[in-house]
């Protein structure tokens, strides 16, 4: 038995007007100080004021929110007792909002217990809305919650199918001011979600469509959004692509670029999208060299995106070349050495990088599962910028 989960998606110009239609009287906004400073929260509260919905802001979310922050948000939401919880921001704010609404329903739980095993029934109390201000994580369209445990320096993947937002509100006005560097980093995350979701061993007929469309949209519109942040069409389509990417990998699973890139990010603090985007062409090559089924899927994508025509292998390789060209066009690093990481410290970290990657479920959901030795080689090749030939 499978299921495909996604929120009601409100998208396009003036989507914030949807707030004038919601039923409710109190909204609890989960965000960070920068989003407040940029005036983006005000765009939302103006609409809530117009609708006579009271609101309170919790703006203490940090990147990769900690358990302590979530506990604080849980106490504040418990006192406020809203009928809407609204996450405004990037993945961290939206994930924090998901955790907060779960604590509204079950205040006795510790944040690390916000897992698939519990029943929350939070919709008896409130509903959940996600309003992204970046086009990347796709958190607005997934139920996953990533929190960090600062005591043990580890990330926790939490959530339940219940923590899927009821509404994802994609208004391009929220991303128009995003700096070029963040547009590029987060955009690479989108194409990774799209391609890895499409080719995941857990993919189904339901997940293929979103992955395919998100790939085409990203190839077409990410360079435009990067070069001209005021390009409304490009911003709108990248927002759509991010949500579609979330639907793709959120209902299947991401893959090797995520497990290898995630480990690099954890140890060397490379932003998530930049790290996973860097590993995408290398891990695609690894799959092309030993996984026919996935090669055929890359070829389908390449043909659909008008990247190439020809044999499966030729098309798949052309898609890899296209990803490398995209990364170059938007100023993303082609190799680990371009991330300012010293070779000696990287070499020392390889056992830890490999161990972390091996412990990621995303290493298991590809059609050619690498062992320790292959992962080590992938990390070394990616440092030097060498194509994978094994
Ligand atoms: Fe990602």
Short mmCIF file of C-alpha atoms and ligand atoms in Angstrom, two decimals:
data_model
loop_
_atom_site.label_atom_id
_atom_site.label_comp_id
_atom_site.label_asym_id
_atom_site.label_seq_id
_atom_site.Cartn_x
_atom_site.Cartn_y
_atom_site.Cartn_z
CA UNK A 1 0.00 0.00 0.00
CA UNK A 2 1.29 3.43 -0.96
CA UNK A 3 0.03 6.95 -0.49
CA UNK A 4 0.75 10.30 -2.06
CA UNK A 5 0.54 13.21 0.36
CA UNK A 6 0.48 16.88 -0.50
CA UNK A 7 -1.14 20.07 0.79
CA UNK A 8 -3.68 22.31 -0.89
CA UNK A 9 -1.36 24.41 -3.04
CA UNK A 10 -2.30 28.03 -3.59
CA UNK A 11 0.06 29.55 -6.14
CA UNK A 12 0.78 32.41 -8.49
CA UNK A 13 0.42 36.16 -8.25
CA UNK A 14 -1.53 37.54 -5.27
CA UNK A 15 -1.73 34.16 -3.57
CA UNK A 16 -1.50 35.92 -0.20
CA UNK A 17 -5.10 36.97 -0.82
CA UNK A 18 -6.00 33.40 0.09
CA UNK A 19 -5.53 34.55 3.70
CA UNK A 20 -8.69 36.61 3.29
CA UNK A 21 -10.63 33.38 2.78
CA UNK A 22 -9.41 31.31 5.70
CA UNK A 23 -11.67 30.63 8.64
CA UNK A 24 -10.20 31.23 12.05
CA UNK A 25 -9.55 33.82 14.70
CA UNK A 26 -5.94 33.41 15.89
CA UNK A 27 -2.75 32.67 13.96
CA UNK A 28 0.59 31.71 15.48
CA UNK A 29 3.41 32.63 13.10
CA UNK A 30 6.68 30.70 13.25
CA UNK A 31 9.55 32.49 11.52
CA UNK A 32 12.99 34.04 12.04
CA UNK A 33 14.20 37.53 12.76
CA UNK A 34 15.55 38.10 9.27
CA UNK A 35 12.21 37.33 7.61
CA UNK A 36 10.57 39.79 9.98
CA UNK A 37 13.26 42.40 9.19
CA UNK A 38 12.75 41.94 5.45
CA UNK A 39 9.10 42.88 5.90
CA UNK A 40 7.83 39.53 4.63
CA UNK A 41 5.92 38.69 7.80
CA UNK A 42 4.22 42.07 7.56
CA UNK A 43 2.82 41.14 4.14
CA UNK A 44 1.09 38.22 5.85
CA UNK A 45 -0.06 40.03 9.00
CA UNK A 46 -1.53 42.85 6.87
CA UNK A 47 -3.85 40.27 5.31
CA UNK A 48 -4.65 38.72 8.68
CA UNK A 49 -5.51 42.19 10.03
CA UNK A 50 -7.79 42.76 7.06
CA UNK A 51 -9.58 39.51 7.91
CA UNK A 52 -9.69 40.32 11.66
CA UNK A 53 -7.56 37.34 12.53
CA UNK A 54 -5.36 38.01 15.58
CA UNK A 55 -1.76 36.92 15.36
CA UNK A 56 1.35 36.36 17.40
CA UNK A 57 4.87 35.98 16.08
CA UNK A 58 7.51 33.52 17.28
CA UNK A 59 10.66 34.69 15.48
CA UNK A 60 13.39 32.70 17.18
CA UNK A 61 13.90 29.98 14.59
CA UNK A 62 17.56 29.48 13.69
CA UNK A 63 18.98 27.52 10.73
CA UNK A 64 18.46 23.83 11.50
CA UNK A 65 16.28 24.56 14.52
CA UNK A 66 17.37 23.14 17.84
CA UNK A 67 15.28 21.16 20.31
CA UNK A 68 15.44 24.08 22.74
CA UNK A 69 13.94 26.46 20.18
CA UNK A 70 11.16 24.01 19.42
CA UNK A 71 10.43 23.56 23.13
CA UNK A 72 10.15 27.34 23.48
CA UNK A 73 7.82 27.56 20.48
CA UNK A 74 5.79 24.69 21.97
CA UNK A 75 5.30 26.58 25.25
CA UNK A 76 4.37 29.80 23.43
CA UNK A 77 1.85 28.09 21.12
CA UNK A 78 0.32 26.29 24.11
CA UNK A 79 -0.33 29.60 25.84
CA UNK A 80 -1.67 31.28 22.68
CA UNK A 81 -3.95 28.39 21.54
CA UNK A 82 -4.28 29.48 17.88
CA UNK A 83 -6.46 27.92 15.22
CA UNK A 84 -3.76 28.38 12.58
CA UNK A 85 0.00 27.84 12.79
CA UNK A 86 1.77 29.54 9.90
CA UNK A 87 5.42 28.85 9.06
CA UNK A 88 6.99 31.70 7.06
CA UNK A 89 10.53 31.34 5.77
CA UNK A 90 12.87 28.71 4.39
CA UNK A 91 12.87 25.03 5.31
CA UNK A 92 13.93 25.69 8.91
CA UNK A 93 10.96 27.95 9.66
CA UNK A 94 8.47 25.66 7.93
CA UNK A 95 9.89 22.59 9.71
CA UNK A 96 9.76 24.45 13.02
CA UNK A 97 6.10 25.29 12.37
CA UNK A 98 5.34 21.59 11.77
CA UNK A 99 7.01 20.66 15.06
CA UNK A 100 5.22 23.50 16.86
CA UNK A 101 1.76 22.39 15.79
CA UNK A 102 2.51 18.83 16.88
CA UNK A 103 3.45 20.18 20.32
CA UNK A 104 0.21 22.18 20.40
CA UNK A 105 -1.61 18.85 20.24
CA UNK A 106 0.76 16.89 22.48
CA UNK A 107 2.50 19.39 24.81
CA UNK A 108 3.78 16.61 27.05
CA UNK A 109 6.09 15.24 24.34
CA UNK A 110 9.76 16.09 23.95
CA UNK A 111 10.61 17.38 20.43
CA UNK A 112 12.61 14.22 19.65
CA UNK A 113 9.39 12.19 20.06
CA UNK A 114 7.61 14.02 17.22
CA UNK A 115 7.68 10.95 15.05
CA UNK A 116 5.60 8.80 12.87
CA UNK A 117 4.75 6.54 15.82
CA UNK A 118 2.56 9.01 17.64
CA UNK A 119 -1.01 10.13 17.05
CA UNK A 120 -1.34 13.89 17.17
CA UNK A 121 -4.77 14.80 15.78
CA UNK A 122 -3.72 18.44 15.86
CA UNK A 123 -6.37 19.38 13.33
CA UNK A 124 -8.92 19.19 16.13
CA UNK A 125 -7.20 22.35 17.43
CA UNK A 126 -5.54 24.13 14.53
CA UNK A 127 -4.47 23.92 10.92
CA UNK A 128 -1.04 24.31 9.40
CA UNK A 129 0.04 26.68 6.64
CA UNK A 130 3.48 26.99 5.04
CA UNK A 131 4.55 30.15 3.22
CA UNK A 132 8.02 29.71 1.71
CA UNK A 133 10.41 32.62 1.21
CA UNK A 134 12.97 30.56 -0.70
CA UNK A 135 12.52 28.15 -3.61
CA UNK A 136 14.42 25.11 -2.49
CA UNK A 137 13.68 22.71 0.32
CA UNK A 138 10.12 21.91 -0.76
CA UNK A 139 9.30 21.69 2.96
CA UNK A 140 5.98 23.40 2.19
CA UNK A 141 4.92 20.20 0.42
CA UNK A 142 6.46 17.50 2.63
CA UNK A 143 5.71 16.24 6.11
CA UNK A 144 9.34 15.84 7.12
CA UNK A 145 10.86 17.85 9.96
CA UNK A 146 14.63 18.23 10.34
CA UNK A 147 15.78 19.38 13.76
CA UNK A 148 19.23 19.49 15.26
CA UNK A 149 20.28 18.01 18.53
CA UNK A 150 22.97 20.45 19.64
CA UNK A 151 24.02 18.22 22.57
CA UNK A 152 25.06 15.33 20.33
CA UNK A 153 25.79 17.41 17.20
CA UNK A 154 23.39 15.37 15.08
CA UNK A 155 20.43 16.06 12.87
CA UNK A 156 17.14 14.35 13.52
CA UNK A 157 14.68 13.50 10.76
CA UNK A 158 11.24 13.57 12.38
CA UNK A 159 7.62 14.09 11.39
CA UNK A 160 4.55 12.05 10.59
CA UNK A 161 2.22 12.08 7.61
CA UNK A 162 0.04 14.27 9.86
CA UNK A 163 2.67 17.03 9.77
CA UNK A 164 2.00 17.77 6.10
CA UNK A 165 0.84 21.40 5.86
CA UNK A 166 -2.87 21.84 5.09
CA UNK A 167 -2.03 24.74 2.81
CA UNK A 168 1.16 25.70 0.96
CA UNK A 169 0.88 29.31 -0.09
CA UNK A 170 3.27 30.11 -2.95
CA UNK A 171 3.20 33.84 -3.61
CA UNK A 172 6.16 35.03 -5.70
CA UNK A 173 6.22 38.32 -3.79
CA UNK A 174 7.78 36.35 -0.92
CA UNK A 175 10.86 35.35 -2.99
CA UNK A 176 11.40 38.38 -5.23
CA UNK A 177 14.10 39.82 -2.96
CA UNK A 178 16.04 36.60 -2.47
CA UNK A 179 19.78 37.23 -3.06
CA UNK A 180 21.38 35.57 -6.11
CA UNK A 181 23.61 33.30 -4.01
CA UNK A 182 20.65 31.89 -2.06
CA UNK A 183 18.65 31.58 -5.30
CA UNK A 184 21.47 29.45 -6.72
CA UNK A 185 22.05 27.31 -3.61
CA UNK A 186 18.37 26.59 -3.02
CA UNK A 187 17.71 26.09 -6.74
CA UNK A 188 20.27 23.28 -6.86
CA UNK A 189 18.36 21.62 -4.02
CA UNK A 190 15.22 21.72 -6.19
CA UNK A 191 16.82 19.91 -9.11
CA UNK A 192 18.27 17.31 -6.75
CA UNK A 193 14.83 16.64 -5.23
CA UNK A 194 13.32 16.43 -8.69
CA UNK A 195 15.88 14.09 -10.26
CA UNK A 196 16.41 11.96 -7.16
CA UNK A 197 12.69 11.70 -6.51
CA UNK A 198 12.09 10.67 -10.13
CA UNK A 199 14.75 7.96 -10.02
CA UNK A 200 14.24 6.75 -6.43
CA UNK A 201 13.78 3.04 -6.00
CA UNK A 202 10.72 3.99 -3.95
CA UNK A 203 9.25 6.06 -6.76
CA UNK A 204 5.81 5.22 -8.14
CA UNK A 205 3.54 6.42 -10.93
CA UNK A 206 2.36 9.14 -8.56
CA UNK A 207 5.81 10.63 -7.95
CA UNK A 208 7.14 10.63 -11.51
CA UNK A 209 5.12 13.58 -12.81
CA UNK A 210 6.18 16.13 -10.18
CA UNK A 211 9.84 15.11 -10.53
CA UNK A 212 9.79 15.44 -14.30
CA UNK A 213 8.09 18.82 -14.38
CA UNK A 214 10.24 20.23 -11.57
CA UNK A 215 13.38 19.22 -13.48
CA UNK A 216 12.26 20.96 -16.65
CA UNK A 217 11.16 24.09 -14.81
CA UNK A 218 14.45 24.32 -12.94
CA UNK A 219 16.59 23.90 -16.06
CA UNK A 220 14.54 26.58 -17.76
CA UNK A 221 13.98 29.12 -15.02
CA UNK A 222 16.77 28.86 -12.45
CA UNK A 223 19.35 30.70 -14.59
CA UNK A 224 16.81 33.46 -15.21
CA UNK A 225 15.88 33.79 -11.53
CA UNK A 226 19.60 33.89 -10.67
CA UNK A 227 20.51 36.53 -13.24
CA UNK A 228 17.50 38.76 -12.71
CA UNK A 229 15.78 38.42 -9.35
CA UNK A 230 12.97 40.69 -10.55
CA UNK A 231 11.96 38.23 -13.30
CA UNK A 232 8.46 37.45 -12.02
CA UNK A 233 7.84 34.50 -14.33
CA UNK A 234 11.14 32.85 -13.35
CA UNK A 235 10.51 33.43 -9.64
CA UNK A 236 6.97 32.05 -9.92
CA UNK A 237 8.03 28.94 -11.80
CA UNK A 238 10.92 28.26 -9.43
CA UNK A 239 8.48 28.45 -6.51
CA UNK A 240 6.27 25.96 -8.30
CA UNK A 241 9.29 23.76 -9.09
CA UNK A 242 10.35 23.73 -5.43
CA UNK A 243 6.92 22.55 -4.27
CA UNK A 244 6.81 19.93 -7.06
CA UNK A 245 10.30 18.79 -6.06
CA UNK A 246 9.03 18.39 -2.49
CA UNK A 247 6.10 16.31 -3.72
CA UNK A 248 8.49 14.18 -5.76
CA UNK A 249 11.08 13.22 -3.16
CA UNK A 250 8.69 13.61 -0.22
CA UNK A 251 6.53 10.80 -1.58
CA UNK A 252 9.47 8.64 -2.67
CA UNK A 253 12.92 9.50 -1.32
CA UNK A 254 15.99 11.49 -2.26
CA UNK A 255 19.16 9.63 -3.24
CA UNK A 256 22.93 9.56 -3.28
CA UNK A 257 23.55 13.26 -3.98
CA UNK A 258 21.59 13.94 -0.80
CA UNK A 259 23.35 11.37 1.35
CA UNK A 260 26.86 12.34 0.19
CA UNK A 261 26.15 16.09 0.07
CA UNK A 262 24.36 16.04 3.40
CA UNK A 263 27.44 14.53 5.05
CA UNK A 264 29.70 17.14 3.44
CA UNK A 265 27.40 19.89 4.69
CA UNK A 266 27.34 18.48 8.21
CA UNK A 267 31.12 18.29 8.52
CA UNK A 268 32.27 21.30 6.45
CA UNK A 269 29.21 23.53 6.81
CA UNK A 270 28.53 23.90 3.10
CA UNK A 271 24.93 25.10 2.55
CA UNK A 272 22.57 22.19 1.89
CA UNK A 273 21.60 22.96 -1.72
CA UNK A 274 25.16 23.80 -2.76
CA UNK A 275 26.48 20.56 -1.23
CA UNK A 276 23.87 18.22 -2.69
CA UNK A 277 23.98 20.02 -6.05
CA UNK A 278 27.74 19.54 -6.18
CA UNK A 279 27.39 15.77 -5.76
CA UNK A 280 24.48 15.37 -8.18
CA UNK A 281 26.49 14.92 -11.41
CA UNK A 282 28.99 12.56 -9.75
CA UNK A 283 26.33 10.34 -8.22
CA UNK A 284 24.36 10.34 -11.49
CA UNK A 285 27.49 9.11 -13.27
CA UNK A 286 27.87 6.40 -10.64
CA UNK A 287 24.33 5.21 -11.35
CA UNK A 288 24.75 5.44 -15.14
CA UNK A 289 27.80 3.18 -14.82
CA UNK A 290 25.88 0.38 -13.13
CA UNK A 291 22.12 0.87 -13.02
CA UNK A 292 20.33 0.44 -16.34
CA UNK A 293 16.88 1.21 -14.95
CA UNK A 294 18.01 4.56 -13.60
CA UNK A 295 19.96 5.36 -16.77
CA UNK A 296 16.71 4.84 -18.71
CA UNK A 297 14.93 7.24 -16.36
CA UNK A 298 17.63 9.90 -16.76
CA UNK A 299 17.23 9.47 -20.51
CA UNK A 300 13.46 9.99 -20.24
CA UNK A 301 14.11 13.20 -18.34
CA UNK A 302 16.72 14.37 -20.85
CA UNK A 303 14.33 13.79 -23.75
CA UNK A 304 11.42 15.47 -21.98
CA UNK A 305 13.59 18.49 -21.15
CA UNK A 306 14.85 18.65 -24.77
CA UNK A 307 18.42 18.12 -23.59
CA UNK A 308 19.25 15.26 -25.96
CA UNK A 309 18.01 12.49 -28.22
CA UNK A 310 19.76 9.19 -28.79
CA UNK A 311 20.52 6.06 -26.79
CA UNK A 312 19.64 5.91 -23.11
CA UNK A 313 23.29 6.21 -22.14
CA UNK A 314 23.92 9.18 -24.43
CA UNK A 315 20.84 10.98 -23.15
CA UNK A 316 21.65 10.26 -19.51
CA UNK A 317 25.20 11.56 -19.98
CA UNK A 318 23.83 14.66 -21.70
CA UNK A 319 21.62 15.31 -18.67
CA UNK A 320 24.69 15.11 -16.42
CA UNK A 321 26.48 17.60 -18.70
CA UNK A 322 23.44 19.86 -18.56
CA UNK A 323 23.47 19.83 -14.73
CA UNK A 324 27.17 20.74 -14.77
CA UNK A 325 26.48 23.57 -17.22
CA UNK A 326 23.60 24.82 -15.07
CA UNK A 327 25.79 24.82 -11.95
CA UNK A 328 28.50 26.75 -13.82
CA UNK A 329 26.01 29.27 -15.17
CA UNK A 330 24.79 30.10 -11.68
CA UNK A 331 28.21 30.24 -10.05
CA UNK A 332 28.01 26.95 -8.14
CA UNK A 333 31.17 24.94 -7.35
CA UNK A 334 31.96 22.04 -9.69
CA UNK A 335 34.21 20.24 -7.20
CA UNK A 336 34.74 20.07 -3.44
CA UNK A 337 38.11 21.80 -3.85
CA UNK A 338 36.18 24.86 -5.12
CA UNK A 339 34.34 25.10 -1.76
CA UNK A 340 37.44 26.36 0.04
CA UNK A 341 38.05 23.01 1.75
CA UNK A 342 41.71 22.08 2.26
CA UNK A 343 42.73 18.72 0.79
CA UNK A 344 44.40 17.58 4.03
CA UNK A 345 41.39 18.24 6.24
CA UNK A 346 39.11 16.66 3.61
CA UNK A 347 41.27 13.52 3.45
CA UNK A 348 41.16 13.26 7.24
CA UNK A 349 37.37 13.58 7.17
CA UNK A 350 36.75 10.94 4.49
CA UNK A 351 36.07 8.07 6.96
CA UNK A 352 33.53 10.25 8.77
CA UNK A 353 31.96 11.43 5.50
CA UNK A 354 31.61 7.82 4.34
CA UNK A 355 30.21 6.65 7.67
CA UNK A 356 27.60 9.40 7.72
CA UNK A 357 26.61 8.70 4.11
CA UNK A 358 26.29 4.97 4.85
CA UNK A 359 23.93 5.73 7.72
CA UNK A 360 21.60 7.78 5.54
CA UNK A 361 18.48 6.02 4.28
CA UNK A 362 18.96 7.93 0.99
CA UNK A 363 22.01 5.77 0.25
CA UNK A 364 19.72 2.73 0.20
CA UNK A 365 16.97 4.06 -2.05
CA UNK A 366 18.95 4.09 -5.28
CA UNK A 367 19.22 1.26 -7.76
CA UNK A 368 22.98 0.86 -7.29
CA UNK A 369 23.80 0.97 -3.60
CA UNK A 370 27.46 1.87 -2.98
CA UNK A 371 29.54 0.27 -0.25
CA UNK A 372 32.27 1.93 1.78
CA UNK A 373 34.91 1.61 -0.93
CA UNK A 374 32.81 3.18 -3.70
CA UNK A 375 31.70 6.02 -1.44
CA UNK A 376 35.31 6.79 -0.58
CA UNK A 377 36.13 6.95 -4.29
CA UNK A 378 33.10 9.15 -5.03
CA UNK A 379 34.27 11.59 -2.34
CA UNK A 380 37.82 11.66 -3.75
CA UNK A 381 36.71 12.11 -7.37
CA UNK A 382 34.32 14.88 -6.34
CA UNK A 383 37.12 16.71 -4.56
CA UNK A 384 39.23 16.84 -7.69
CA UNK A 385 36.34 17.37 -10.10
CA UNK A 386 37.00 14.07 -11.87
CA UNK A 387 34.15 12.28 -13.68
CA UNK A 388 33.12 8.97 -12.10
CA UNK A 389 34.56 6.13 -14.23
CA UNK A 390 33.66 3.11 -12.08
FE1 LIG B 1 17.36 18.75 -0.17
#
